[in-house]
């Protein structure tokens, strides 16, 4: 294992729908997808994104796309027009998640 940013191996895109933040995370290899699904649990997401504390999180696995979709309900309060949050549309949330350090198996890094 090597402790590196999640973005070393995964892409992400994020945005909003009302007060909810949405993050799509994907990888390019099936072996990396198996690892990603094991990594992105509710518990680990709360550690990586402490601002999700106390908020509902829905995780949807999309195996045919080698992707995971995450919805954090209420992260943006009442939505972009009402919010003073630094990232009111959650556009940077995916990159914030990609910047977080995780343990990545060496075997997955060899495939890059």
PDB file of N, CA and C in Angstrom:
ATOM      1  N   UNK A   1       0.835  -1.184   0.000  1.00  0.00           N
ATOM      2  CA  UNK A   1       0.000   0.000   0.000  1.00  0.00           C
ATOM      3  C   UNK A   1       0.883   1.252   0.000  1.00  0.00           C
ATOM      4  N   UNK A   2       0.375   2.273  -0.664  1.00  0.00           N
ATOM      5  CA  UNK A   2       1.015   3.590  -0.607  1.00  0.00           C
ATOM      6  C   UNK A   2      -0.041   4.621  -0.265  1.00  0.00           C
ATOM      7  N   UNK A   3       0.290   5.528   0.626  1.00  0.00           N
ATOM      8  CA  UNK A   3      -0.640   6.588   1.032  1.00  0.00           C
ATOM      9  C   UNK A   3      -0.471   7.756   0.065  1.00  0.00           C
ATOM     10  N   UNK A   4      -1.485   7.942  -0.764  1.00  0.00           N
ATOM     11  CA  UNK A   4      -1.463   8.951  -1.821  1.00  0.00           C
ATOM     12  C   UNK A   4      -2.841   9.601  -1.938  1.00  0.00           C
ATOM     13  N   UNK A   5      -2.930  10.720  -2.640  1.00  0.00           N
ATOM     14  CA  UNK A   5      -4.252  11.301  -2.880  1.00  0.00           C
ATOM     15  C   UNK A   5      -5.144  10.339  -3.682  1.00  0.00           C
ATOM     16  N   UNK A   6      -6.397  10.271  -3.336  1.00  0.00           N
ATOM     17  CA  UNK A   6      -7.359   9.444  -4.068  1.00  0.00           C
ATOM     18  C   UNK A   6      -7.305   9.758  -5.561  1.00  0.00           C
ATOM     19  N   UNK A   7      -7.082  11.018  -5.904  1.00  0.00           N
ATOM     20  CA  UNK A   7      -7.026  11.438  -7.302  1.00  0.00           C
ATOM     21  C   UNK A   7      -5.881  10.844  -8.089  1.00  0.00           C
ATOM     22  N   UNK A   8      -4.949  10.192  -7.438  1.00  0.00           N
ATOM     23  CA  UNK A   8      -3.874   9.499  -8.144  1.00  0.00           C
ATOM     24  C   UNK A   8      -4.454   8.418  -9.047  1.00  0.00           C
ATOM     25  N   UNK A   9      -5.565   7.845  -8.617  1.00  0.00           N
ATOM     26  CA  UNK A   9      -6.144   6.708  -9.333  1.00  0.00           C
ATOM     27  C   UNK A   9      -7.596   6.944  -9.760  1.00  0.00           C
ATOM     28  N   UNK A  10      -8.257   7.955  -9.193  1.00  0.00           N
ATOM     29  CA  UNK A  10      -9.687   8.160  -9.461  1.00  0.00           C
ATOM     30  C   UNK A  10      -9.974   9.568  -9.970  1.00  0.00           C
ATOM     31  N   UNK A  11     -10.934   9.638 -10.881  1.00  0.00           N
ATOM     32  CA  UNK A  11     -11.460  10.915 -11.324  1.00  0.00           C
ATOM     33  C   UNK A  11     -12.713  11.236 -10.527  1.00  0.00           C
ATOM     34  N   UNK A  12     -13.136  12.483 -10.555  1.00  0.00           N
ATOM     35  CA  UNK A  12     -14.362  12.870  -9.843  1.00  0.00           C
ATOM     36  C   UNK A  12     -14.973  14.113 -10.483  1.00  0.00           C
ATOM     37  N   UNK A  13     -16.263  14.216 -10.337  1.00  0.00           N
ATOM     38  CA  UNK A  13     -17.003  15.402 -10.771  1.00  0.00           C
ATOM     39  C   UNK A  13     -18.104  15.609  -9.745  1.00  0.00           C
ATOM     40  N   UNK A  14     -18.361  16.848  -9.414  1.00  0.00           N
ATOM     41  CA  UNK A  14     -19.369  17.106  -8.388  1.00  0.00           C
ATOM     42  C   UNK A  14     -20.221  18.304  -8.755  1.00  0.00           C
ATOM     43  N   UNK A  15     -21.344  18.410  -8.065  1.00  0.00           N
ATOM     44  CA  UNK A  15     -22.266  19.512  -8.293  1.00  0.00           C
ATOM     45  C   UNK A  15     -23.375  19.475  -7.268  1.00  0.00           C
ATOM     46  N   UNK A  16     -24.469  20.169  -7.570  1.00  0.00           N
ATOM     47  CA  UNK A  16     -25.541  20.297  -6.591  1.00  0.00           C
ATOM     48  C   UNK A  16     -26.907  20.090  -7.224  1.00  0.00           C
ATOM     49  N   UNK A  17     -27.837  19.815  -6.373  1.00  0.00           N
ATOM     50  CA  UNK A  17     -29.259  19.803  -6.715  1.00  0.00           C
ATOM     51  C   UNK A  17     -29.963  20.318  -5.474  1.00  0.00           C
ATOM     52  N   UNK A  18     -30.331  21.586  -5.501  1.00  0.00           N
ATOM     53  CA  UNK A  18     -30.905  22.204  -4.308  1.00  0.00           C
ATOM     54  C   UNK A  18     -29.867  22.237  -3.210  1.00  0.00           C
ATOM     55  N   UNK A  19     -30.202  21.722  -2.057  1.00  0.00           N
ATOM     56  CA  UNK A  19     -29.280  21.702  -0.929  1.00  0.00           C
ATOM     57  C   UNK A  19     -28.404  20.471  -0.857  1.00  0.00           C
ATOM     58  N   UNK A  20     -28.524  19.579  -1.829  1.00  0.00           N
ATOM     59  CA  UNK A  20     -27.765  18.325  -1.801  1.00  0.00           C
ATOM     60  C   UNK A  20     -26.528  18.412  -2.697  1.00  0.00           C
ATOM     61  N   UNK A  21     -25.450  17.812  -2.240  1.00  0.00           N
ATOM     62  CA  UNK A  21     -24.217  17.729  -3.033  1.00  0.00           C
ATOM     63  C   UNK A  21     -24.127  16.339  -3.647  1.00  0.00           C
ATOM     64  N   UNK A  22     -23.641  16.278  -4.867  1.00  0.00           N
ATOM     65  CA  UNK A  22     -23.534  15.045  -5.616  1.00  0.00           C
ATOM     66  C   UNK A  22     -22.085  14.901  -6.092  1.00  0.00           C
ATOM     67  N   UNK A  23     -21.495  13.719  -5.866  1.00  0.00           N
ATOM     68  CA  UNK A  23     -20.121  13.463  -6.302  1.00  0.00           C
ATOM     69  C   UNK A  23     -20.096  12.146  -7.071  1.00  0.00           C
ATOM     70  N   UNK A  24     -19.588  12.179  -8.276  1.00  0.00           N
ATOM     71  CA  UNK A  24     -19.342  10.968  -9.042  1.00  0.00           C
ATOM     72  C   UNK A  24     -17.850  10.690  -9.009  1.00  0.00           C
ATOM     73  N   UNK A  25     -17.472   9.464  -8.678  1.00  0.00           N
ATOM     74  CA  UNK A  25     -16.063   9.062  -8.610  1.00  0.00           C
ATOM     75  C   UNK A  25     -15.903   7.833  -9.495  1.00  0.00           C
ATOM     76  N   UNK A  26     -14.859   7.818 -10.340  1.00  0.00           N
ATOM     77  CA  UNK A  26     -14.672   6.690 -11.235  1.00  0.00           C
ATOM     78  C   UNK A  26     -13.195   6.324 -11.359  1.00  0.00           C
ATOM     79  N   UNK A  27     -12.989   5.095 -11.801  1.00  0.00           N
ATOM     80  CA  UNK A  27     -11.651   4.574 -12.077  1.00  0.00           C
ATOM     81  C   UNK A  27     -11.671   3.941 -13.468  1.00  0.00           C
ATOM     82  N   UNK A  28     -10.509   3.515 -13.951  1.00  0.00           N
ATOM     83  CA  UNK A  28     -10.425   2.992 -15.315  1.00  0.00           C
ATOM     84  C   UNK A  28     -10.277   1.482 -15.409  1.00  0.00           C
ATOM     85  N   UNK A  29      -9.944   0.819 -14.320  1.00  0.00           N
ATOM     86  CA  UNK A  29      -9.687  -0.621 -14.344  1.00  0.00           C
ATOM     87  C   UNK A  29     -10.642  -1.358 -13.404  1.00  0.00           C
ATOM     88  N   UNK A  30     -11.136  -2.536 -13.801  1.00  0.00           N
ATOM     89  CA  UNK A  30     -12.022  -3.308 -12.918  1.00  0.00           C
ATOM     90  C   UNK A  30     -11.411  -3.597 -11.544  1.00  0.00           C
ATOM     91  N   UNK A  31     -10.130  -3.892 -11.476  1.00  0.00           N
ATOM     92  CA  UNK A  31      -9.502  -4.152 -10.166  1.00  0.00           C
ATOM     93  C   UNK A  31      -9.536  -2.903  -9.302  1.00  0.00           C
ATOM     94  N   UNK A  32      -9.353  -1.757  -9.912  1.00  0.00           N
ATOM     95  CA  UNK A  32      -9.414  -0.500  -9.167  1.00  0.00           C
ATOM     96  C   UNK A  32     -10.848  -0.226  -8.690  1.00  0.00           C
ATOM     97  N   UNK A  33     -11.827  -0.642  -9.481  1.00  0.00           N
ATOM     98  CA  UNK A  33     -13.228  -0.458  -9.073  1.00  0.00           C
ATOM     99  C   UNK A  33     -13.536  -1.283  -7.822  1.00  0.00           C
ATOM    100  N   UNK A  34     -13.073  -2.514  -7.790  1.00  0.00           N
ATOM    101  CA  UNK A  34     -13.289  -3.355  -6.607  1.00  0.00           C
ATOM    102  C   UNK A  34     -12.708  -2.674  -5.375  1.00  0.00           C
ATOM    103  N   UNK A  35     -11.513  -2.122  -5.498  1.00  0.00           N
ATOM    104  CA  UNK A  35     -10.879  -1.393  -4.397  1.00  0.00           C
ATOM    105  C   UNK A  35     -11.689  -0.147  -4.039  1.00  0.00           C
ATOM    106  N   UNK A  36     -12.128   0.615  -5.054  1.00  0.00           N
ATOM    107  CA  UNK A  36     -12.867   1.860  -4.819  1.00  0.00           C
ATOM    108  C   UNK A  36     -14.158   1.601  -4.047  1.00  0.00           C
ATOM    109  N   UNK A  37     -14.895   0.567  -4.436  1.00  0.00           N
ATOM    110  CA  UNK A  37     -16.143   0.228  -3.748  1.00  0.00           C
ATOM    111  C   UNK A  37     -15.872  -0.136  -2.285  1.00  0.00           C
ATOM    112  N   UNK A  38     -14.790  -0.856  -2.043  1.00  0.00           N
ATOM    113  CA  UNK A  38     -14.433  -1.191  -0.664  1.00  0.00           C
ATOM    114  C   UNK A  38     -13.999   0.021   0.139  1.00  0.00           C
ATOM    115  N   UNK A  39     -13.395   0.986  -0.533  1.00  0.00           N
ATOM    116  CA  UNK A  39     -12.921   2.198   0.145  1.00  0.00           C
ATOM    117  C   UNK A  39     -14.054   3.159   0.481  1.00  0.00           C
ATOM    118  N   UNK A  40     -14.899   3.449  -0.505  1.00  0.00           N
ATOM    119  CA  UNK A  40     -15.896   4.513  -0.330  1.00  0.00           C
ATOM    120  C   UNK A  40     -17.142   4.020   0.399  1.00  0.00           C
ATOM    121  N   UNK A  41     -16.957   3.746   1.674  1.00  0.00           N
ATOM    122  CA  UNK A  41     -18.070   3.416   2.560  1.00  0.00           C
ATOM    123  C   UNK A  41     -18.503   4.700   3.253  1.00  0.00           C
ATOM    124  N   UNK A  42     -19.654   4.659   3.887  1.00  0.00           N
ATOM    125  CA  UNK A  42     -20.126   5.842   4.616  1.00  0.00           C
ATOM    126  C   UNK A  42     -19.121   6.257   5.687  1.00  0.00           C
ATOM    127  N   UNK A  43     -18.584   5.291   6.413  1.00  0.00           N
ATOM    128  CA  UNK A  43     -17.620   5.586   7.481  1.00  0.00           C
ATOM    129  C   UNK A  43     -16.381   6.299   6.940  1.00  0.00           C
ATOM    130  N   UNK A  44     -15.815   5.766   5.865  1.00  0.00           N
ATOM    131  CA  UNK A  44     -14.606   6.362   5.294  1.00  0.00           C
ATOM    132  C   UNK A  44     -14.909   7.730   4.688  1.00  0.00           C
ATOM    133  N   UNK A  45     -16.053   7.865   4.018  1.00  0.00           N
ATOM    134  CA  UNK A  45     -16.416   9.170   3.458  1.00  0.00           C
ATOM    135  C   UNK A  45     -16.521  10.233   4.547  1.00  0.00           C
ATOM    136  N   UNK A  46     -17.074   9.861   5.694  1.00  0.00           N
ATOM    137  CA  UNK A  46     -17.170  10.832   6.800  1.00  0.00           C
ATOM    138  C   UNK A  46     -15.787  11.218   7.327  1.00  0.00           C
ATOM    139  N   UNK A  47     -14.824  10.279   7.261  1.00  0.00           N
ATOM    140  CA  UNK A  47     -13.456  10.605   7.668  1.00  0.00           C
ATOM    141  C   UNK A  47     -12.783  11.516   6.638  1.00  0.00           C
ATOM    142  N   UNK A  48     -12.989  11.211   5.357  1.00  0.00           N
ATOM    143  CA  UNK A  48     -12.366  11.998   4.291  1.00  0.00           C
ATOM    144  C   UNK A  48     -13.010  13.364   4.118  1.00  0.00           C
ATOM    145  N   UNK A  49     -14.314  13.439   4.366  1.00  0.00           N
ATOM    146  CA  UNK A  49     -15.077  14.685   4.217  1.00  0.00           C
ATOM    147  C   UNK A  49     -15.782  15.000   5.534  1.00  0.00           C
ATOM    148  N   UNK A  50     -15.055  15.542   6.514  1.00  0.00           N
ATOM    149  CA  UNK A  50     -15.644  15.757   7.836  1.00  0.00           C
ATOM    150  C   UNK A  50     -16.871  16.674   7.836  1.00  0.00           C
ATOM    151  N   UNK A  51     -17.030  17.482   6.793  1.00  0.00           N
ATOM    152  CA  UNK A  51     -18.193  18.368   6.711  1.00  0.00           C
ATOM    153  C   UNK A  51     -19.495  17.616   6.496  1.00  0.00           C
ATOM    154  N   UNK A  52     -19.413  16.288   6.274  1.00  0.00           N
ATOM    155  CA  UNK A  52     -20.623  15.481   6.110  1.00  0.00           C
ATOM    156  C   UNK A  52     -21.179  14.978   7.442  1.00  0.00           C
ATOM    157  N   UNK A  53     -20.510  15.293   8.540  1.00  0.00           N
ATOM    158  CA  UNK A  53     -20.946  14.807   9.863  1.00  0.00           C
ATOM    159  C   UNK A  53     -22.417  15.116  10.092  1.00  0.00           C
ATOM    160  N   UNK A  54     -23.158  14.093  10.478  1.00  0.00           N
ATOM    161  CA  UNK A  54     -24.567  14.256  10.819  1.00  0.00           C
ATOM    162  C   UNK A  54     -25.507  14.372   9.632  1.00  0.00           C
ATOM    163  N   UNK A  55     -24.988  14.320   8.414  1.00  0.00           N
ATOM    164  CA  UNK A  55     -25.838  14.444   7.225  1.00  0.00           C
ATOM    165  C   UNK A  55     -26.044  13.077   6.576  1.00  0.00           C
ATOM    166  N   UNK A  56     -27.219  12.868   5.983  1.00  0.00           N
ATOM    167  CA  UNK A  56     -27.452  11.604   5.285  1.00  0.00           C
ATOM    168  C   UNK A  56     -26.558  11.478   4.053  1.00  0.00           C
ATOM    169  N   UNK A  57     -26.000  10.287   3.860  1.00  0.00           N
ATOM    170  CA  UNK A  57     -25.173   9.988   2.688  1.00  0.00           C
ATOM    171  C   UNK A  57     -25.775   8.772   1.981  1.00  0.00           C
ATOM    172  N   UNK A  58     -25.969   8.905   0.672  1.00  0.00           N
ATOM    173  CA  UNK A  58     -26.429   7.774  -0.153  1.00  0.00           C
ATOM    174  C   UNK A  58     -25.310   7.429  -1.128  1.00  0.00           C
ATOM    175  N   UNK A  59     -24.940   6.159  -1.164  1.00  0.00           N
ATOM    176  CA  UNK A  59     -23.875   5.688  -2.041  1.00  0.00           C
ATOM    177  C   UNK A  59     -24.476   4.707  -3.039  1.00  0.00           C
ATOM    178  N   UNK A  60     -24.279   4.986  -4.322  1.00  0.00           N
ATOM    179  CA  UNK A  60     -24.780   4.113  -5.378  1.00  0.00           C
ATOM    180  C   UNK A  60     -23.602   3.598  -6.181  1.00  0.00           C
ATOM    181  N   UNK A  61     -23.505   2.296  -6.289  1.00  0.00           N
ATOM    182  CA  UNK A  61     -22.435   1.672  -7.064  1.00  0.00           C
ATOM    183  C   UNK A  61     -22.894   1.484  -8.511  1.00  0.00           C
ATOM    184  N   UNK A  62     -22.036   1.830  -9.434  1.00  0.00           N
ATOM    185  CA  UNK A  62     -22.345   1.747 -10.860  1.00  0.00           C
ATOM    186  C   UNK A  62     -21.265   0.895 -11.543  1.00  0.00           C
ATOM    187  N   UNK A  63     -21.353  -0.437 -11.377  1.00  0.00           N
ATOM    188  CA  UNK A  63     -20.271  -1.309 -11.841  1.00  0.00           C
ATOM    189  C   UNK A  63     -20.004  -1.248 -13.343  1.00  0.00           C
ATOM    190  N   UNK A  64     -21.019  -1.049 -14.151  1.00  0.00           N
ATOM    191  CA  UNK A  64     -20.801  -0.995 -15.598  1.00  0.00           C
ATOM    192  C   UNK A  64     -20.010   0.245 -16.008  1.00  0.00           C
ATOM    193  N   UNK A  65     -20.011   1.257 -15.156  1.00  0.00           N
ATOM    194  CA  UNK A  65     -19.259   2.489 -15.421  1.00  0.00           C
ATOM    195  C   UNK A  65     -17.966   2.555 -14.616  1.00  0.00           C
ATOM    196  N   UNK A  66     -17.735   1.544 -13.766  1.00  0.00           N
ATOM    197  CA  UNK A  66     -16.600   1.545 -12.830  1.00  0.00           C
ATOM    198  C   UNK A  66     -16.633   2.820 -11.981  1.00  0.00           C
ATOM    199  N   UNK A  67     -17.837   3.153 -11.506  1.00  0.00           N
ATOM    200  CA  UNK A  67     -18.039   4.411 -10.798  1.00  0.00           C
ATOM    201  C   UNK A  67     -18.893   4.231  -9.553  1.00  0.00           C
ATOM    202  N   UNK A  68     -18.803   5.229  -8.691  1.00  0.00           N
ATOM    203  CA  UNK A  68     -19.610   5.313  -7.483  1.00  0.00           C
ATOM    204  C   UNK A  68     -20.205   6.715  -7.460  1.00  0.00           C
ATOM    205  N   UNK A  69     -21.489   6.812  -7.153  1.00  0.00           N
ATOM    206  CA  UNK A  69     -22.124   8.118  -7.001  1.00  0.00           C
ATOM    207  C   UNK A  69     -22.465   8.318  -5.531  1.00  0.00           C
ATOM    208  N   UNK A  70     -22.171   9.500  -5.029  1.00  0.00           N
ATOM    209  CA  UNK A  70     -22.395   9.828  -3.619  1.00  0.00           C
ATOM    210  C   UNK A  70     -23.273  11.076  -3.557  1.00  0.00           C
ATOM    211  N   UNK A  71     -24.346  10.999  -2.790  1.00  0.00           N
ATOM    212  CA  UNK A  71     -25.192  12.167  -2.549  1.00  0.00           C
ATOM    213  C   UNK A  71     -25.154  12.470  -1.056  1.00  0.00           C
ATOM    214  N   UNK A  72     -24.790  13.709  -0.737  1.00  0.00           N
ATOM    215  CA  UNK A  72     -24.783  14.171   0.652  1.00  0.00           C
ATOM    216  C   UNK A  72     -25.954  15.123   0.791  1.00  0.00           C
ATOM    217  N   UNK A  73     -27.006  14.663   1.440  1.00  0.00           N
ATOM    218  CA  UNK A  73     -28.220  15.474   1.582  1.00  0.00           C
ATOM    219  C   UNK A  73     -28.016  16.583   2.599  1.00  0.00           C
ATOM    220  N   UNK A  74     -28.399  17.798   2.206  1.00  0.00           N
ATOM    221  CA  UNK A  74     -28.369  18.932   3.121  1.00  0.00           C
ATOM    222  C   UNK A  74     -27.023  19.617   3.280  1.00  0.00           C
ATOM    223  N   UNK A  75     -25.984  19.166   2.563  1.00  0.00           N
ATOM    224  CA  UNK A  75     -24.659  19.770   2.719  1.00  0.00           C
ATOM    225  C   UNK A  75     -24.671  21.251   2.357  1.00  0.00           C
ATOM    226  N   UNK A  76     -25.515  21.629   1.403  1.00  0.00           N
ATOM    227  CA  UNK A  76     -25.554  23.010   0.935  1.00  0.00           C
ATOM    228  C   UNK A  76     -26.693  23.809   1.555  1.00  0.00           C
ATOM    229  N   UNK A  77     -27.218  23.316   2.659  1.00  0.00           N
ATOM    230  CA  UNK A  77     -28.313  24.040   3.324  1.00  0.00           C
ATOM    231  C   UNK A  77     -29.536  24.094   2.438  1.00  0.00           C
ATOM    232  N   UNK A  78     -30.007  25.292   2.171  1.00  0.00           N
ATOM    233  CA  UNK A  78     -31.216  25.456   1.355  1.00  0.00           C
ATOM    234  C   UNK A  78     -30.906  25.706  -0.107  1.00  0.00           C
ATOM    235  N   UNK A  79     -29.648  25.505  -0.498  1.00  0.00           N
ATOM    236  CA  UNK A  79     -29.285  25.631  -1.902  1.00  0.00           C
ATOM    237  C   UNK A  79     -28.388  26.807  -2.190  1.00  0.00           C
ATOM    238  N   UNK A  80     -27.961  26.895  -3.435  1.00  0.00           N
ATOM    239  CA  UNK A  80     -26.953  27.875  -3.845  1.00  0.00           C
ATOM    240  C   UNK A  80     -27.385  29.319  -3.603  1.00  0.00           C
ATOM    241  N   UNK A  81     -28.620  29.652  -3.845  1.00  0.00           N
ATOM    242  CA  UNK A  81     -29.062  31.042  -3.702  1.00  0.00           C
ATOM    243  C   UNK A  81     -29.155  31.476  -2.244  1.00  0.00           C
ATOM    244  N   UNK A  82     -29.187  30.509  -1.348  1.00  0.00           N
ATOM    245  CA  UNK A  82     -29.386  30.804   0.064  1.00  0.00           C
ATOM    246  C   UNK A  82     -28.102  30.667   0.867  1.00  0.00           C
ATOM    247  N   UNK A  83     -27.059  30.117   0.272  1.00  0.00           N
ATOM    248  CA  UNK A  83     -25.916  29.628   1.013  1.00  0.00           C
ATOM    249  C   UNK A  83     -24.719  30.554   0.988  1.00  0.00           C
ATOM    250  N   UNK A  84     -24.040  30.651   2.120  1.00  0.00           N
ATOM    251  CA  UNK A  84     -22.802  31.410   2.218  1.00  0.00           C
ATOM    252  C   UNK A  84     -21.587  30.485   2.245  1.00  0.00           C
ATOM    253  N   UNK A  85     -21.776  29.207   1.982  1.00  0.00           N
ATOM    254  CA  UNK A  85     -20.684  28.233   1.975  1.00  0.00           C
ATOM    255  C   UNK A  85     -19.655  28.628   0.924  1.00  0.00           C
ATOM    256  N   UNK A  86     -18.376  28.328   1.177  1.00  0.00           N
ATOM    257  CA  UNK A  86     -17.311  28.703   0.241  1.00  0.00           C
ATOM    258  C   UNK A  86     -17.508  28.110  -1.149  1.00  0.00           C
ATOM    259  N   UNK A  87     -18.177  26.989  -1.249  1.00  0.00           N
ATOM    260  CA  UNK A  87     -18.416  26.293  -2.518  1.00  0.00           C
ATOM    261  C   UNK A  87     -19.912  26.000  -2.605  1.00  0.00           C
ATOM    262  N   UNK A  88     -20.732  27.019  -2.808  1.00  0.00           N
ATOM    263  CA  UNK A  88     -22.188  26.842  -2.681  1.00  0.00           C
ATOM    264  C   UNK A  88     -22.809  25.897  -3.695  1.00  0.00           C
ATOM    265  N   UNK A  89     -22.117  25.597  -4.786  1.00  0.00           N
ATOM    266  CA  UNK A  89     -22.653  24.660  -5.770  1.00  0.00           C
ATOM    267  C   UNK A  89     -21.959  23.308  -5.709  1.00  0.00           C
ATOM    268  N   UNK A  90     -21.065  23.129  -4.760  1.00  0.00           N
ATOM    269  CA  UNK A  90     -20.315  21.876  -4.563  1.00  0.00           C
ATOM    270  C   UNK A  90     -19.461  21.516  -5.768  1.00  0.00           C
ATOM    271  N   UNK A  91     -19.091  22.492  -6.577  1.00  0.00           N
ATOM    272  CA  UNK A  91     -18.272  22.221  -7.767  1.00  0.00           C
ATOM    273  C   UNK A  91     -16.884  21.723  -7.395  1.00  0.00           C
ATOM    274  N   UNK A  92     -16.335  22.150  -6.273  1.00  0.00           N
ATOM    275  CA  UNK A  92     -15.003  21.744  -5.863  1.00  0.00           C
ATOM    276  C   UNK A  92     -14.975  20.524  -4.958  1.00  0.00           C
ATOM    277  N   UNK A  93     -16.134  20.008  -4.575  1.00  0.00           N
ATOM    278  CA  UNK A  93     -16.198  18.902  -3.626  1.00  0.00           C
ATOM    279  C   UNK A  93     -15.521  17.638  -4.167  1.00  0.00           C
ATOM    280  N   UNK A  94     -15.684  17.356  -5.438  1.00  0.00           N
ATOM    281  CA  UNK A  94     -15.035  16.195  -6.037  1.00  0.00           C
ATOM    282  C   UNK A  94     -13.514  16.311  -5.990  1.00  0.00           C
ATOM    283  N   UNK A  95     -13.003  17.508  -6.278  1.00  0.00           N
ATOM    284  CA  UNK A  95     -11.553  17.711  -6.217  1.00  0.00           C
ATOM    285  C   UNK A  95     -11.051  17.666  -4.778  1.00  0.00           C
ATOM    286  N   UNK A  96     -11.857  18.140  -3.846  1.00  0.00           N
ATOM    287  CA  UNK A  96     -11.504  18.056  -2.424  1.00  0.00           C
ATOM    288  C   UNK A  96     -11.387  16.587  -2.022  1.00  0.00           C
ATOM    289  N   UNK A  97     -12.345  15.762  -2.449  1.00  0.00           N
ATOM    290  CA  UNK A  97     -12.290  14.337  -2.155  1.00  0.00           C
ATOM    291  C   UNK A  97     -11.060  13.701  -2.816  1.00  0.00           C
ATOM    292  N   UNK A  98     -10.772  14.068  -4.061  1.00  0.00           N
ATOM    293  CA  UNK A  98      -9.602  13.516  -4.764  1.00  0.00           C
ATOM    294  C   UNK A  98      -8.289  13.895  -4.081  1.00  0.00           C
ATOM    295  N   UNK A  99      -8.274  14.996  -3.355  1.00  0.00           N
ATOM    296  CA  UNK A  99      -7.042  15.449  -2.693  1.00  0.00           C
ATOM    297  C   UNK A  99      -6.761  14.708  -1.390  1.00  0.00           C
ATOM    298  N   UNK A 100      -7.746  14.009  -0.870  1.00  0.00           N
ATOM    299  CA  UNK A 100      -7.618  13.340   0.423  1.00  0.00           C
ATOM    300  C   UNK A 100      -6.727  12.107   0.300  1.00  0.00           C
ATOM    301  N   UNK A 101      -5.893  11.889   1.300  1.00  0.00           N
ATOM    302  CA  UNK A 101      -4.956  10.768   1.290  1.00  0.00           C
ATOM    303  C   UNK A 101      -5.645   9.462   1.671  1.00  0.00           C
ATOM    304  N   UNK A 102      -5.388   8.426   0.871  1.00  0.00           N
ATOM    305  CA  UNK A 102      -5.925   7.087   1.112  1.00  0.00           C
ATOM    306  C   UNK A 102      -4.817   6.074   0.855  1.00  0.00           C
ATOM    307  N   UNK A 103      -5.000   4.853   1.331  1.00  0.00           N
ATOM    308  CA  UNK A 103      -4.046   3.780   1.076  1.00  0.00           C
ATOM    309  C   UNK A 103      -4.431   3.078  -0.224  1.00  0.00           C
ATOM    310  N   UNK A 104      -3.536   3.145  -1.210  1.00  0.00           N
ATOM    311  CA  UNK A 104      -3.781   2.561  -2.527  1.00  0.00           C
ATOM    312  C   UNK A 104      -2.848   1.365  -2.707  1.00  0.00           C
ATOM    313  N   UNK A 105      -3.397   0.208  -3.084  1.00  0.00           N
ATOM    314  CA  UNK A 105      -2.538  -0.957  -3.317  1.00  0.00           C
ATOM    315  C   UNK A 105      -1.511  -0.684  -4.422  1.00  0.00           C
ATOM    316  N   UNK A 106      -0.288  -1.113  -4.188  1.00  0.00           N
ATOM    317  CA  UNK A 106       0.794  -0.947  -5.170  1.00  0.00           C
ATOM    318  C   UNK A 106       0.406  -1.545  -6.521  1.00  0.00           C
ATOM    319  N   UNK A 107      -0.300  -2.670  -6.503  1.00  0.00           N
ATOM    320  CA  UNK A 107      -0.658  -3.345  -7.764  1.00  0.00           C
ATOM    321  C   UNK A 107      -1.520  -2.453  -8.645  1.00  0.00           C
ATOM    322  N   UNK A 108      -2.358  -1.611  -8.063  1.00  0.00           N
ATOM    323  CA  UNK A 108      -3.192  -0.709  -8.847  1.00  0.00           C
ATOM    324  C   UNK A 108      -2.376   0.435  -9.418  1.00  0.00           C
ATOM    325  N   UNK A 109      -1.340   0.828  -8.712  1.00  0.00           N
ATOM    326  CA  UNK A 109      -0.480   1.909  -9.189  1.00  0.00           C
ATOM    327  C   UNK A 109       0.357   1.467 -10.372  1.00  0.00           C
ATOM    328  N   UNK A 110       0.677   0.183 -10.445  1.00  0.00           N
ATOM    329  CA  UNK A 110       1.455  -0.346 -11.559  1.00  0.00           C
ATOM    330  C   UNK A 110       0.690  -0.274 -12.867  1.00  0.00           C
ATOM    331  N   UNK A 111      -0.647  -0.276 -12.796  1.00  0.00           N
ATOM    332  CA  UNK A 111      -1.485  -0.269 -13.993  1.00  0.00           C
ATOM    333  C   UNK A 111      -1.662   1.123 -14.572  1.00  0.00           C
ATOM    334  N   UNK A 112      -1.209   2.150 -13.867  1.00  0.00           N
ATOM    335  CA  UNK A 112      -1.403   3.527 -14.354  1.00  0.00           C
ATOM    336  C   UNK A 112      -0.539   3.851 -15.544  1.00  0.00           C
TER     337      UNK A 112
END
